[in-house]
Amino acid sequence: MTGIAEILEEIAAAMAAAEDRGKVADYIPELAGVDPNQFGIAVVLADGTELVAGDAATPFSIQSISKVFALTLALGRLGDRLWQRVGREPSGYAFNSILQLEQEQGIPRNPFINAGAIVVTDAVLAGHAPREYLGELLRFIRMAADDEDIHINRDVAKSETETGHRNFALAHYLSAFGNLMNPPDRALGAYFHQCAVEMTCLQLARAGRFLMRAEGGPRLVSAERVRRINALMMTCGHYDGSGEFAFRVGLPGKSGVGGGILVIAPGRASIAVWSPGLNENGNSQLGTAAVEMLARRAGWSVFG
Ligand code: GLU
């Protein structure tokens, strides 16, 4: 079999030549100016080998990928009580949809759509100052990545605070249904800053190692919890494109509108890919194509 390093070089070359690169998210003004011609990929294998190609050392806004780390913290803090406030089903709607929240009486479908993630952040906040929560989240991410040089981009958080009307609408809606414990602006302040964490592909792939549960790899949460987080990433990690991602890639993954995707090949690899242009579901266009190529060439799929 061709080595993974060679496969990554081929993928980076194919992505550099791609013409249709998707569309950079422009509803967060600070992200609108990101150069769409960038592409990076990093893979950490079960034996600890690290492989990179393209712009794998360029920091990007992880956005909704942060929801994986926030969920891990929330489950650690609340355990199964969290599921009284948020569901575990794919939504079939856009990441920021308000429609379903009305129909389902303020219980968001899953922790990865925006409404669900706002509830998760609200649950971990639970009376603490947003600063304390964000400190805890950063400590967790830095520990998982084994890297202290991971930070929040305050300009991105500010930009989203000023323009995130849909998220404010969702938070107020949740409040109206009694499913938000903190005032909406407080919960959202924490949520916007969590989304504004910046990481490189290599840092993100390292941070995802605990989800691949390799022999001798980091054990930050129990095996059962890892399986459940991966299950949610598989069924809900790409919003209304989750079925398509499972079909094309066959691995659990979580995307963000910054163009990043964290993908886990259980027992085999933690993969981070980034390219800022998004497809119609708000998932990285080239990032998806790249992990599809990698999974196929490496023979990685949870479906056999
Ligand atoms: N901060 C973004 C929002 O709430 C995250 C969305 C995403 O990355 O999919 O709109």
PDB file of C-alpha atoms and ligand atoms in Angstrom:
ATOM      1  CA  MET A   1       0.000   0.000   0.000  1.00  0.00           C
ATOM      2  CA  THR A   2       1.167   3.503  -0.746  1.00  0.00           C
ATOM      3  CA  GLY A   3       2.271   5.207   2.460  1.00  0.00           C
ATOM      4  CA  ILE A   4       0.032   7.804   4.100  1.00  0.00           C
ATOM      5  CA  ALA A   5       2.694  10.509   3.592  1.00  0.00           C
ATOM      6  CA  GLU A   6       2.578   9.946  -0.157  1.00  0.00           C
ATOM      7  CA  ILE A   7      -1.223   9.923  -0.176  1.00  0.00           C
ATOM      8  CA  LEU A   8      -1.246  13.265   1.659  1.00  0.00           C
ATOM      9  CA  GLU A   9       1.123  14.815  -0.887  1.00  0.00           C
ATOM     10  CA  GLU A  10      -1.118  13.607  -3.713  1.00  0.00           C
ATOM     11  CA  ILE A  11      -4.182  14.995  -1.959  1.00  0.00           C
ATOM     12  CA  ALA A  12      -2.516  18.390  -1.358  1.00  0.00           C
ATOM     13  CA  ALA A  13      -1.501  18.550  -5.030  1.00  0.00           C
ATOM     14  CA  ALA A  14      -5.022  17.648  -6.179  1.00  0.00           C
ATOM     15  CA  MET A  15      -6.536  20.258  -3.860  1.00  0.00           C
ATOM     16  CA  ALA A  16      -4.094  22.957  -5.007  1.00  0.00           C
ATOM     17  CA  ALA A  17      -5.341  22.372  -8.564  1.00  0.00           C
ATOM     18  CA  ALA A  18      -9.054  22.347  -7.638  1.00  0.00           C
ATOM     19  CA  GLU A  19     -11.063  25.069  -9.332  1.00  0.00           C
ATOM     20  CA  ASP A  20     -14.329  24.972  -7.414  1.00  0.00           C
ATOM     21  CA  ARG A  21     -13.169  25.743  -3.879  1.00  0.00           C
ATOM     22  CA  GLY A  22     -16.586  26.555  -2.366  1.00  0.00           C
ATOM     23  CA  LYS A  23     -17.459  29.835  -0.733  1.00  0.00           C
ATOM     24  CA  VAL A  24     -15.826  31.329   2.382  1.00  0.00           C
ATOM     25  CA  ALA A  25     -18.319  32.016   5.225  1.00  0.00           C
ATOM     26  CA  ASP A  26     -19.094  35.703   5.069  1.00  0.00           C
ATOM     27  CA  TYR A  27     -21.807  36.028   7.705  1.00  0.00           C
ATOM     28  CA  ILE A  28     -18.997  36.463  10.261  1.00  0.00           C
ATOM     29  CA  PRO A  29     -17.265  39.571   8.791  1.00  0.00           C
ATOM     30  CA  GLU A  30     -13.893  38.710  10.349  1.00  0.00           C
ATOM     31  CA  LEU A  31     -13.861  35.372   8.478  1.00  0.00           C
ATOM     32  CA  ALA A  32     -14.994  36.815   5.142  1.00  0.00           C
ATOM     33  CA  GLY A  33     -11.485  37.962   4.216  1.00  0.00           C
ATOM     34  CA  VAL A  34      -9.757  34.568   4.632  1.00  0.00           C
ATOM     35  CA  ASP A  35      -7.907  33.500   1.439  1.00  0.00           C
ATOM     36  CA  PRO A  36      -9.833  30.554  -0.087  1.00  0.00           C
ATOM     37  CA  ASN A  37      -6.708  29.249  -1.814  1.00  0.00           C
ATOM     38  CA  GLN A  38      -5.404  27.619   1.351  1.00  0.00           C
ATOM     39  CA  PHE A  39      -5.491  23.903   2.106  1.00  0.00           C
ATOM     40  CA  GLY A  40      -3.876  21.942   4.916  1.00  0.00           C
ATOM     41  CA  ILE A  41      -4.090  18.420   6.299  1.00  0.00           C
ATOM     42  CA  ALA A  42      -2.524  16.671   9.299  1.00  0.00           C
ATOM     43  CA  VAL A  43      -2.771  13.044  10.369  1.00  0.00           C
ATOM     44  CA  VAL A  44      -1.678  11.528  13.670  1.00  0.00           C
ATOM     45  CA  LEU A  45      -1.497   7.754  13.399  1.00  0.00           C
ATOM     46  CA  ALA A  46      -2.144   5.299  16.221  1.00  0.00           C
ATOM     47  CA  ASP A  47       1.607   4.785  16.761  1.00  0.00           C
ATOM     48  CA  GLY A  48       2.074   8.542  17.209  1.00  0.00           C
ATOM     49  CA  THR A  49       3.513   9.205  13.744  1.00  0.00           C
ATOM     50  CA  GLU A  50       2.556  12.692  12.545  1.00  0.00           C
ATOM     51  CA  LEU A  51       2.169  13.510   8.871  1.00  0.00           C
ATOM     52  CA  VAL A  52       1.291  16.854   7.312  1.00  0.00           C
ATOM     53  CA  ALA A  53       0.797  18.399   3.884  1.00  0.00           C
ATOM     54  CA  GLY A  54      -0.116  21.854   2.578  1.00  0.00           C
ATOM     55  CA  ASP A  55      -0.862  24.679   5.013  1.00  0.00           C
ATOM     56  CA  ALA A  56      -0.949  22.424   8.080  1.00  0.00           C
ATOM     57  CA  ALA A  57       0.884  24.995  10.233  1.00  0.00           C
ATOM     58  CA  THR A  58      -1.482  27.915   9.536  1.00  0.00           C
ATOM     59  CA  PRO A  59      -3.912  28.700  12.378  1.00  0.00           C
ATOM     60  CA  PHE A  60      -7.605  28.895  11.450  1.00  0.00           C
ATOM     61  CA  SER A  61     -10.847  29.534  13.315  1.00  0.00           C
ATOM     62  CA  ILE A  62     -12.095  26.147  14.539  1.00  0.00           C
ATOM     63  CA  GLN A  63     -15.670  27.464  14.955  1.00  0.00           C
ATOM     64  CA  SER A  64     -18.083  24.544  15.423  1.00  0.00           C
ATOM     65  CA  ILE A  65     -15.323  21.980  15.903  1.00  0.00           C
ATOM     66  CA  SER A  66     -15.135  23.542  19.383  1.00  0.00           C
ATOM     67  CA  LYS A  67     -18.523  21.938  20.031  1.00  0.00           C
ATOM     68  CA  VAL A  68     -16.788  18.551  20.343  1.00  0.00           C
ATOM     69  CA  PHE A  69     -14.546  19.806  23.148  1.00  0.00           C
ATOM     70  CA  ALA A  70     -17.413  21.668  24.847  1.00  0.00           C
ATOM     71  CA  LEU A  71     -19.568  18.520  24.718  1.00  0.00           C
ATOM     72  CA  THR A  72     -16.749  16.457  26.221  1.00  0.00           C
ATOM     73  CA  LEU A  73     -16.487  18.923  29.109  1.00  0.00           C
ATOM     74  CA  ALA A  74     -20.273  19.038  29.569  1.00  0.00           C
ATOM     75  CA  LEU A  75     -20.567  15.250  29.706  1.00  0.00           C
ATOM     76  CA  GLY A  76     -17.721  15.183  32.220  1.00  0.00           C
ATOM     77  CA  ARG A  77     -19.512  17.732  34.370  1.00  0.00           C
ATOM     78  CA  LEU A  78     -23.157  16.624  34.015  1.00  0.00           C
ATOM     79  CA  GLY A  79     -23.034  13.063  32.679  1.00  0.00           C
ATOM     80  CA  ASP A  80     -26.311  11.773  31.260  1.00  0.00           C
ATOM     81  CA  ARG A  81     -28.276  14.637  32.847  1.00  0.00           C
ATOM     82  CA  LEU A  82     -27.217  16.689  29.821  1.00  0.00           C
ATOM     83  CA  TRP A  83     -29.615  14.649  27.665  1.00  0.00           C
ATOM     84  CA  GLN A  84     -32.607  16.125  29.477  1.00  0.00           C
ATOM     85  CA  ARG A  85     -31.843  19.404  27.704  1.00  0.00           C
ATOM     86  CA  VAL A  86     -30.573  18.325  24.286  1.00  0.00           C
ATOM     87  CA  GLY A  87     -31.325  15.385  21.978  1.00  0.00           C
ATOM     88  CA  ARG A  88     -29.173  12.942  20.052  1.00  0.00           C
ATOM     89  CA  GLU A  89     -30.837  12.839  16.641  1.00  0.00           C
ATOM     90  CA  PRO A  90     -29.640  14.340  13.363  1.00  0.00           C
ATOM     91  CA  SER A  91     -31.596  17.477  12.591  1.00  0.00           C
ATOM     92  CA  GLY A  92     -31.888  17.478   8.810  1.00  0.00           C
ATOM     93  CA  TYR A  93     -31.890  21.265   9.044  1.00  0.00           C
ATOM     94  CA  ALA A  94     -29.215  23.937   8.603  1.00  0.00           C
ATOM     95  CA  PHE A  95     -26.786  24.517  11.486  1.00  0.00           C
ATOM     96  CA  ASN A  96     -28.506  27.712  12.568  1.00  0.00           C
ATOM     97  CA  SER A  97     -32.132  26.750  11.916  1.00  0.00           C
ATOM     98  CA  ILE A  98     -34.808  28.108  14.242  1.00  0.00           C
ATOM     99  CA  LEU A  99     -37.696  26.119  12.773  1.00  0.00           C
ATOM    100  CA  GLN A 100     -37.198  22.855  14.654  1.00  0.00           C
ATOM    101  CA  LEU A 101     -36.739  24.557  18.004  1.00  0.00           C
ATOM    102  CA  GLU A 102     -40.283  25.884  17.809  1.00  0.00           C
ATOM    103  CA  GLN A 103     -41.692  22.515  16.760  1.00  0.00           C
ATOM    104  CA  GLU A 104     -39.842  20.621  19.475  1.00  0.00           C
ATOM    105  CA  GLN A 105     -40.510  22.932  22.384  1.00  0.00           C
ATOM    106  CA  GLY A 106     -37.018  24.280  22.941  1.00  0.00           C
ATOM    107  CA  ILE A 107     -35.141  20.969  23.138  1.00  0.00           C
ATOM    108  CA  PRO A 108     -32.511  21.135  20.353  1.00  0.00           C
ATOM    109  CA  ARG A 109     -32.111  17.982  18.274  1.00  0.00           C
ATOM    110  CA  ASN A 110     -28.422  17.451  19.060  1.00  0.00           C
ATOM    111  CA  PRO A 111     -25.395  19.122  20.663  1.00  0.00           C
ATOM    112  CA  PHE A 112     -23.774  20.031  17.326  1.00  0.00           C
ATOM    113  CA  ILE A 113     -26.419  22.281  15.773  1.00  0.00           C
ATOM    114  CA  ASN A 114     -26.089  25.839  17.070  1.00  0.00           C
ATOM    115  CA  ALA A 115     -29.118  25.690  19.385  1.00  0.00           C
ATOM    116  CA  GLY A 116     -27.809  22.465  20.959  1.00  0.00           C
ATOM    117  CA  ALA A 117     -24.297  23.823  21.319  1.00  0.00           C
ATOM    118  CA  ILE A 118     -25.606  26.968  23.010  1.00  0.00           C
ATOM    119  CA  VAL A 119     -27.421  24.731  25.526  1.00  0.00           C
ATOM    120  CA  VAL A 120     -24.228  22.701  26.095  1.00  0.00           C
ATOM    121  CA  THR A 121     -22.179  25.856  26.718  1.00  0.00           C
ATOM    122  CA  ASP A 122     -24.926  27.187  28.986  1.00  0.00           C
ATOM    123  CA  ALA A 123     -24.849  23.921  30.949  1.00  0.00           C
ATOM    124  CA  VAL A 124     -21.084  24.020  31.482  1.00  0.00           C
ATOM    125  CA  LEU A 125     -21.236  27.719  32.361  1.00  0.00           C
ATOM    126  CA  ALA A 126     -23.739  27.020  35.131  1.00  0.00           C
ATOM    127  CA  GLY A 127     -23.218  30.161  37.153  1.00  0.00           C
ATOM    128  CA  HIS A 128     -19.469  30.461  36.469  1.00  0.00           C
ATOM    129  CA  ALA A 129     -18.062  33.551  34.805  1.00  0.00           C
ATOM    130  CA  PRO A 130     -17.588  33.020  31.036  1.00  0.00           C
ATOM    131  CA  ARG A 131     -13.874  33.687  31.628  1.00  0.00           C
ATOM    132  CA  GLU A 132     -13.641  30.630  33.925  1.00  0.00           C
ATOM    133  CA  TYR A 133     -15.429  28.392  31.431  1.00  0.00           C
ATOM    134  CA  LEU A 134     -13.244  29.590  28.550  1.00  0.00           C
ATOM    135  CA  GLY A 135     -10.147  29.029  30.696  1.00  0.00           C
ATOM    136  CA  GLU A 136     -11.291  25.474  31.415  1.00  0.00           C
ATOM    137  CA  LEU A 137     -12.056  24.821  27.740  1.00  0.00           C
ATOM    138  CA  LEU A 138      -8.657  26.151  26.636  1.00  0.00           C
ATOM    139  CA  ARG A 139      -6.898  24.088  29.321  1.00  0.00           C
ATOM    140  CA  PHE A 140      -8.686  20.987  28.065  1.00  0.00           C
ATOM    141  CA  ILE A 141      -7.867  21.656  24.396  1.00  0.00           C
ATOM    142  CA  ARG A 142      -4.230  22.509  25.213  1.00  0.00           C
ATOM    143  CA  MET A 143      -3.872  19.359  27.306  1.00  0.00           C
ATOM    144  CA  ALA A 144      -5.432  17.213  24.545  1.00  0.00           C
ATOM    145  CA  ALA A 145      -3.130  18.775  21.942  1.00  0.00           C
ATOM    146  CA  ASP A 146      -0.161  18.842  24.338  1.00  0.00           C
ATOM    147  CA  ASP A 147       0.431  22.417  23.217  1.00  0.00           C
ATOM    148  CA  GLU A 148       0.115  25.645  25.239  1.00  0.00           C
ATOM    149  CA  ASP A 149       0.165  27.845  22.139  1.00  0.00           C
ATOM    150  CA  ILE A 150      -3.582  27.673  21.409  1.00  0.00           C
ATOM    151  CA  HIS A 151      -5.622  30.848  21.831  1.00  0.00           C
ATOM    152  CA  ILE A 152      -8.936  32.575  21.250  1.00  0.00           C
ATOM    153  CA  ASN A 153      -9.054  35.210  18.503  1.00  0.00           C
ATOM    154  CA  ARG A 154     -10.955  38.025  20.199  1.00  0.00           C
ATOM    155  CA  ASP A 155     -11.544  39.919  16.940  1.00  0.00           C
ATOM    156  CA  VAL A 156     -13.420  36.899  15.528  1.00  0.00           C
ATOM    157  CA  ALA A 157     -15.481  36.586  18.721  1.00  0.00           C
ATOM    158  CA  LYS A 158     -16.269  40.329  18.647  1.00  0.00           C
ATOM    159  CA  SER A 159     -17.190  40.179  14.971  1.00  0.00           C
ATOM    160  CA  GLU A 160     -19.638  37.359  15.634  1.00  0.00           C
ATOM    161  CA  THR A 161     -21.050  39.052  18.743  1.00  0.00           C
ATOM    162  CA  GLU A 162     -21.860  42.097  16.633  1.00  0.00           C
ATOM    163  CA  THR A 163     -23.495  40.197  13.807  1.00  0.00           C
ATOM    164  CA  GLY A 164     -24.777  36.908  15.309  1.00  0.00           C
ATOM    165  CA  HIS A 165     -28.457  37.804  15.191  1.00  0.00           C
ATOM    166  CA  ARG A 166     -29.577  34.245  14.464  1.00  0.00           C
ATOM    167  CA  ASN A 167     -27.676  32.908  17.440  1.00  0.00           C
ATOM    168  CA  PHE A 168     -29.201  35.632  19.630  1.00  0.00           C
ATOM    169  CA  ALA A 169     -32.628  34.621  18.318  1.00  0.00           C
ATOM    170  CA  LEU A 170     -31.882  30.957  19.149  1.00  0.00           C
ATOM    171  CA  ALA A 171     -30.665  31.825  22.644  1.00  0.00           C
ATOM    172  CA  HIS A 172     -33.740  33.945  23.394  1.00  0.00           C
ATOM    173  CA  TYR A 173     -35.951  31.192  22.056  1.00  0.00           C
ATOM    174  CA  LEU A 174     -34.248  28.674  24.328  1.00  0.00           C
ATOM    175  CA  SER A 175     -34.764  31.056  27.219  1.00  0.00           C
ATOM    176  CA  ALA A 176     -38.450  31.389  26.391  1.00  0.00           C
ATOM    177  CA  PHE A 177     -38.753  27.592  26.660  1.00  0.00           C
ATOM    178  CA  GLY A 178     -36.857  27.568  29.964  1.00  0.00           C
ATOM    179  CA  ASN A 179     -33.888  25.746  28.441  1.00  0.00           C
ATOM    180  CA  LEU A 180     -31.247  28.399  29.123  1.00  0.00           C
ATOM    181  CA  MET A 181     -29.986  28.961  32.667  1.00  0.00           C
ATOM    182  CA  ASN A 182     -27.798  31.987  31.986  1.00  0.00           C
ATOM    183  CA  PRO A 183     -28.909  35.266  30.415  1.00  0.00           C
ATOM    184  CA  PRO A 184     -28.707  34.901  26.603  1.00  0.00           C
ATOM    185  CA  ASP A 185     -25.883  37.422  26.160  1.00  0.00           C
ATOM    186  CA  ARG A 186     -23.784  35.654  28.792  1.00  0.00           C
ATOM    187  CA  ALA A 187     -24.264  32.189  27.289  1.00  0.00           C
ATOM    188  CA  LEU A 188     -23.588  33.579  23.825  1.00  0.00           C
ATOM    189  CA  GLY A 189     -20.523  35.517  24.946  1.00  0.00           C
ATOM    190  CA  ALA A 190     -19.032  32.198  26.073  1.00  0.00           C
ATOM    191  CA  TYR A 191     -20.247  30.417  22.917  1.00  0.00           C
ATOM    192  CA  PHE A 192     -18.849  33.003  20.476  1.00  0.00           C
ATOM    193  CA  HIS A 193     -15.452  32.966  22.216  1.00  0.00           C
ATOM    194  CA  GLN A 194     -15.398  29.160  22.206  1.00  0.00           C
ATOM    195  CA  CYS A 195     -16.016  29.204  18.441  1.00  0.00           C
ATOM    196  CA  ALA A 196     -13.165  31.712  18.007  1.00  0.00           C
ATOM    197  CA  VAL A 197     -10.442  29.305  19.214  1.00  0.00           C
ATOM    198  CA  GLU A 198      -7.711  29.112  16.576  1.00  0.00           C
ATOM    199  CA  MET A 199      -5.642  26.022  15.840  1.00  0.00           C
ATOM    200  CA  THR A 200      -3.465  24.657  13.082  1.00  0.00           C
ATOM    201  CA  CYS A 201      -4.293  21.338  11.413  1.00  0.00           C
ATOM    202  CA  LEU A 202      -1.484  19.664  13.332  1.00  0.00           C
ATOM    203  CA  GLN A 203      -2.665  21.048  16.676  1.00  0.00           C
ATOM    204  CA  LEU A 204      -6.239  19.946  15.925  1.00  0.00           C
ATOM    205  CA  ALA A 205      -5.234  16.441  14.829  1.00  0.00           C
ATOM    206  CA  ARG A 206      -3.232  16.121  18.058  1.00  0.00           C
ATOM    207  CA  ALA A 207      -6.178  17.405  20.114  1.00  0.00           C
ATOM    208  CA  GLY A 208      -8.360  14.707  18.517  1.00  0.00           C
ATOM    209  CA  ARG A 209      -6.098  11.816  19.576  1.00  0.00           C
ATOM    210  CA  PHE A 210      -8.195  11.037  22.648  1.00  0.00           C
ATOM    211  CA  LEU A 211     -11.111  10.237  20.322  1.00  0.00           C
ATOM    212  CA  MET A 212      -9.208   7.602  18.342  1.00  0.00           C
ATOM    213  CA  ARG A 213      -8.258   5.682  21.501  1.00  0.00           C
ATOM    214  CA  ALA A 214      -5.072   4.163  20.177  1.00  0.00           C
ATOM    215  CA  GLU A 215      -2.946   1.788  22.278  1.00  0.00           C
ATOM    216  CA  GLY A 216      -0.828   3.974  24.541  1.00  0.00           C
ATOM    217  CA  GLY A 217      -2.577   7.178  23.346  1.00  0.00           C
ATOM    218  CA  PRO A 218      -4.138   9.812  25.626  1.00  0.00           C
ATOM    219  CA  ARG A 219      -7.086   8.616  27.740  1.00  0.00           C
ATOM    220  CA  LEU A 220      -8.927  11.776  28.682  1.00  0.00           C
ATOM    221  CA  VAL A 221     -12.397  10.237  28.894  1.00  0.00           C
ATOM    222  CA  SER A 222     -13.804   6.716  29.173  1.00  0.00           C
ATOM    223  CA  ALA A 223     -14.053   4.358  26.190  1.00  0.00           C
ATOM    224  CA  GLU A 224     -17.834   4.467  26.366  1.00  0.00           C
ATOM    225  CA  ARG A 225     -17.887   8.262  26.212  1.00  0.00           C
ATOM    226  CA  VAL A 226     -15.471   8.306  23.288  1.00  0.00           C
ATOM    227  CA  ARG A 227     -17.757   5.927  21.383  1.00  0.00           C
ATOM    228  CA  ARG A 228     -20.756   8.124  22.051  1.00  0.00           C
ATOM    229  CA  ILE A 229     -19.026  11.341  21.018  1.00  0.00           C
ATOM    230  CA  ASN A 230     -17.869   9.629  17.819  1.00  0.00           C
ATOM    231  CA  ALA A 231     -21.419   8.366  17.193  1.00  0.00           C
ATOM    232  CA  LEU A 232     -22.749  11.914  17.464  1.00  0.00           C
ATOM    233  CA  MET A 233     -20.013  13.205  15.169  1.00  0.00           C
ATOM    234  CA  MET A 234     -20.997  10.567  12.618  1.00  0.00           C
ATOM    235  CA  THR A 235     -24.733  11.259  12.766  1.00  0.00           C
ATOM    236  CA  CYS A 236     -24.775  15.010  13.450  1.00  0.00           C
ATOM    237  CA  GLY A 237     -21.259  16.415  12.830  1.00  0.00           C
ATOM    238  CA  HIS A 238     -22.007  17.902   9.418  1.00  0.00           C
ATOM    239  CA  TYR A 239     -25.487  19.322   9.990  1.00  0.00           C
ATOM    240  CA  ASP A 240     -27.830  18.487   7.114  1.00  0.00           C
ATOM    241  CA  GLY A 241     -24.798  17.162   5.217  1.00  0.00           C
ATOM    242  CA  SER A 242     -24.108  14.448   7.837  1.00  0.00           C
ATOM    243  CA  GLY A 243     -25.578  11.601   5.784  1.00  0.00           C
ATOM    244  CA  GLU A 244     -23.561  12.670   2.753  1.00  0.00           C
ATOM    245  CA  PHE A 245     -20.340  12.834   4.783  1.00  0.00           C
ATOM    246  CA  ALA A 246     -20.973   9.356   6.256  1.00  0.00           C
ATOM    247  CA  PHE A 247     -21.685   8.068   2.759  1.00  0.00           C
ATOM    248  CA  ARG A 248     -18.603   9.602   1.157  1.00  0.00           C
ATOM    249  CA  VAL A 249     -16.068   9.336   3.998  1.00  0.00           C
ATOM    250  CA  GLY A 250     -17.434   6.682   6.369  1.00  0.00           C
ATOM    251  CA  LEU A 251     -15.795   8.196   9.450  1.00  0.00           C
ATOM    252  CA  PRO A 252     -17.042  10.397  12.305  1.00  0.00           C
ATOM    253  CA  GLY A 253     -16.213  14.044  11.710  1.00  0.00           C
ATOM    254  CA  LYS A 254     -17.065  17.523  12.941  1.00  0.00           C
ATOM    255  CA  SER A 255     -16.902  20.519  10.662  1.00  0.00           C
ATOM    256  CA  GLY A 256     -16.743  24.246  11.338  1.00  0.00           C
ATOM    257  CA  VAL A 257     -17.584  27.245   9.160  1.00  0.00           C
ATOM    258  CA  GLY A 258     -13.932  28.292   9.349  1.00  0.00           C
ATOM    259  CA  GLY A 259     -13.393  25.434   6.880  1.00  0.00           C
ATOM    260  CA  GLY A 260     -11.855  22.926   9.279  1.00  0.00           C
ATOM    261  CA  ILE A 261     -12.941  19.316   9.846  1.00  0.00           C
ATOM    262  CA  LEU A 262     -11.787  16.960  12.608  1.00  0.00           C
ATOM    263  CA  VAL A 263     -12.153  13.343  11.489  1.00  0.00           C
ATOM    264  CA  ILE A 264     -11.539  10.221  13.565  1.00  0.00           C
ATOM    265  CA  ALA A 265     -10.590   6.804  12.234  1.00  0.00           C
ATOM    266  CA  PRO A 266     -11.118   4.875  15.494  1.00  0.00           C
ATOM    267  CA  GLY A 267      -7.995   3.022  16.594  1.00  0.00           C
ATOM    268  CA  ARG A 268      -6.141   4.275  13.523  1.00  0.00           C
ATOM    269  CA  ALA A 269      -5.849   8.000  13.087  1.00  0.00           C
ATOM    270  CA  SER A 270      -6.889  11.480  14.103  1.00  0.00           C
ATOM    271  CA  ILE A 271      -7.169  13.700  11.031  1.00  0.00           C
ATOM    272  CA  ALA A 272      -7.559  17.465  10.710  1.00  0.00           C
ATOM    273  CA  VAL A 273      -8.160  19.106   7.375  1.00  0.00           C
ATOM    274  CA  TRP A 274      -8.741  22.746   6.512  1.00  0.00           C
ATOM    275  CA  SER A 275      -9.772  24.711   3.469  1.00  0.00           C
ATOM    276  CA  PRO A 276     -11.894  27.838   3.983  1.00  0.00           C
ATOM    277  CA  GLY A 277     -14.359  27.479   1.080  1.00  0.00           C
ATOM    278  CA  LEU A 278     -17.641  25.853   2.121  1.00  0.00           C
ATOM    279  CA  ASN A 279     -20.256  23.804   0.268  1.00  0.00           C
ATOM    280  CA  GLU A 280     -23.987  24.518   0.400  1.00  0.00           C
ATOM    281  CA  ASN A 281     -24.303  22.840   3.831  1.00  0.00           C
ATOM    282  CA  GLY A 282     -21.607  25.002   5.403  1.00  0.00           C
ATOM    283  CA  ASN A 283     -18.963  22.253   5.397  1.00  0.00           C
ATOM    284  CA  SER A 284     -15.483  22.607   3.847  1.00  0.00           C
ATOM    285  CA  GLN A 285     -15.743  21.737   0.175  1.00  0.00           C
ATOM    286  CA  LEU A 286     -12.142  20.667  -0.390  1.00  0.00           C
ATOM    287  CA  GLY A 287     -11.765  19.389   3.178  1.00  0.00           C
ATOM    288  CA  THR A 288     -14.551  16.890   2.540  1.00  0.00           C
ATOM    289  CA  ALA A 289     -13.084  15.884  -0.826  1.00  0.00           C
ATOM    290  CA  ALA A 290      -9.653  15.445   0.783  1.00  0.00           C
ATOM    291  CA  VAL A 291     -10.781  13.167   3.627  1.00  0.00           C
ATOM    292  CA  GLU A 292     -12.899  11.215   1.179  1.00  0.00           C
ATOM    293  CA  MET A 293      -9.736  10.550  -0.869  1.00  0.00           C
ATOM    294  CA  LEU A 294      -7.701   9.726   2.239  1.00  0.00           C
ATOM    295  CA  ALA A 295     -10.290   7.353   3.718  1.00  0.00           C
ATOM    296  CA  ARG A 296     -10.674   5.540   0.409  1.00  0.00           C
ATOM    297  CA  ARG A 297      -6.952   5.245  -0.306  1.00  0.00           C
ATOM    298  CA  ALA A 298      -6.081   4.198   3.254  1.00  0.00           C
ATOM    299  CA  GLY A 299      -9.075   1.855   3.515  1.00  0.00           C
ATOM    300  CA  TRP A 300     -10.348   3.607   6.640  1.00  0.00           C
ATOM    301  CA  SER A 301     -14.085   3.307   7.269  1.00  0.00           C
ATOM    302  CA  VAL A 302     -16.085   2.381  10.334  1.00  0.00           C
ATOM    303  CA  PHE A 303     -18.397   0.449   8.013  1.00  0.00           C
ATOM    304  CA  GLY A 304     -15.926  -2.294   7.146  1.00  0.00           C
TER     305      GLY A 304
HETATM  306  N1  GLU B   1     -19.841  30.338  15.353  1.00  0.00           N
HETATM  307  C1  GLU B   1     -20.590  29.787  14.257  1.00  0.00           C
HETATM  308  C2  GLU B   1     -22.055  30.095  14.460  1.00  0.00           C
HETATM  309  O1  GLU B   1     -22.510  29.974  15.566  1.00  0.00           O
HETATM  310  C3  GLU B   1     -20.356  28.307  14.207  1.00  0.00           C
HETATM  311  C4  GLU B   1     -21.066  27.616  13.072  1.00  0.00           C
HETATM  312  C5  GLU B   1     -20.238  26.529  12.446  1.00  0.00           C
HETATM  313  O2  GLU B   1     -19.010  26.505  12.552  1.00  0.00           O
HETATM  314  O3  GLU B   1     -20.828  25.669  11.790  1.00  0.00           O
HETATM  315  O4  GLU B   1     -22.752  30.471  13.551  1.00  0.00           O
END
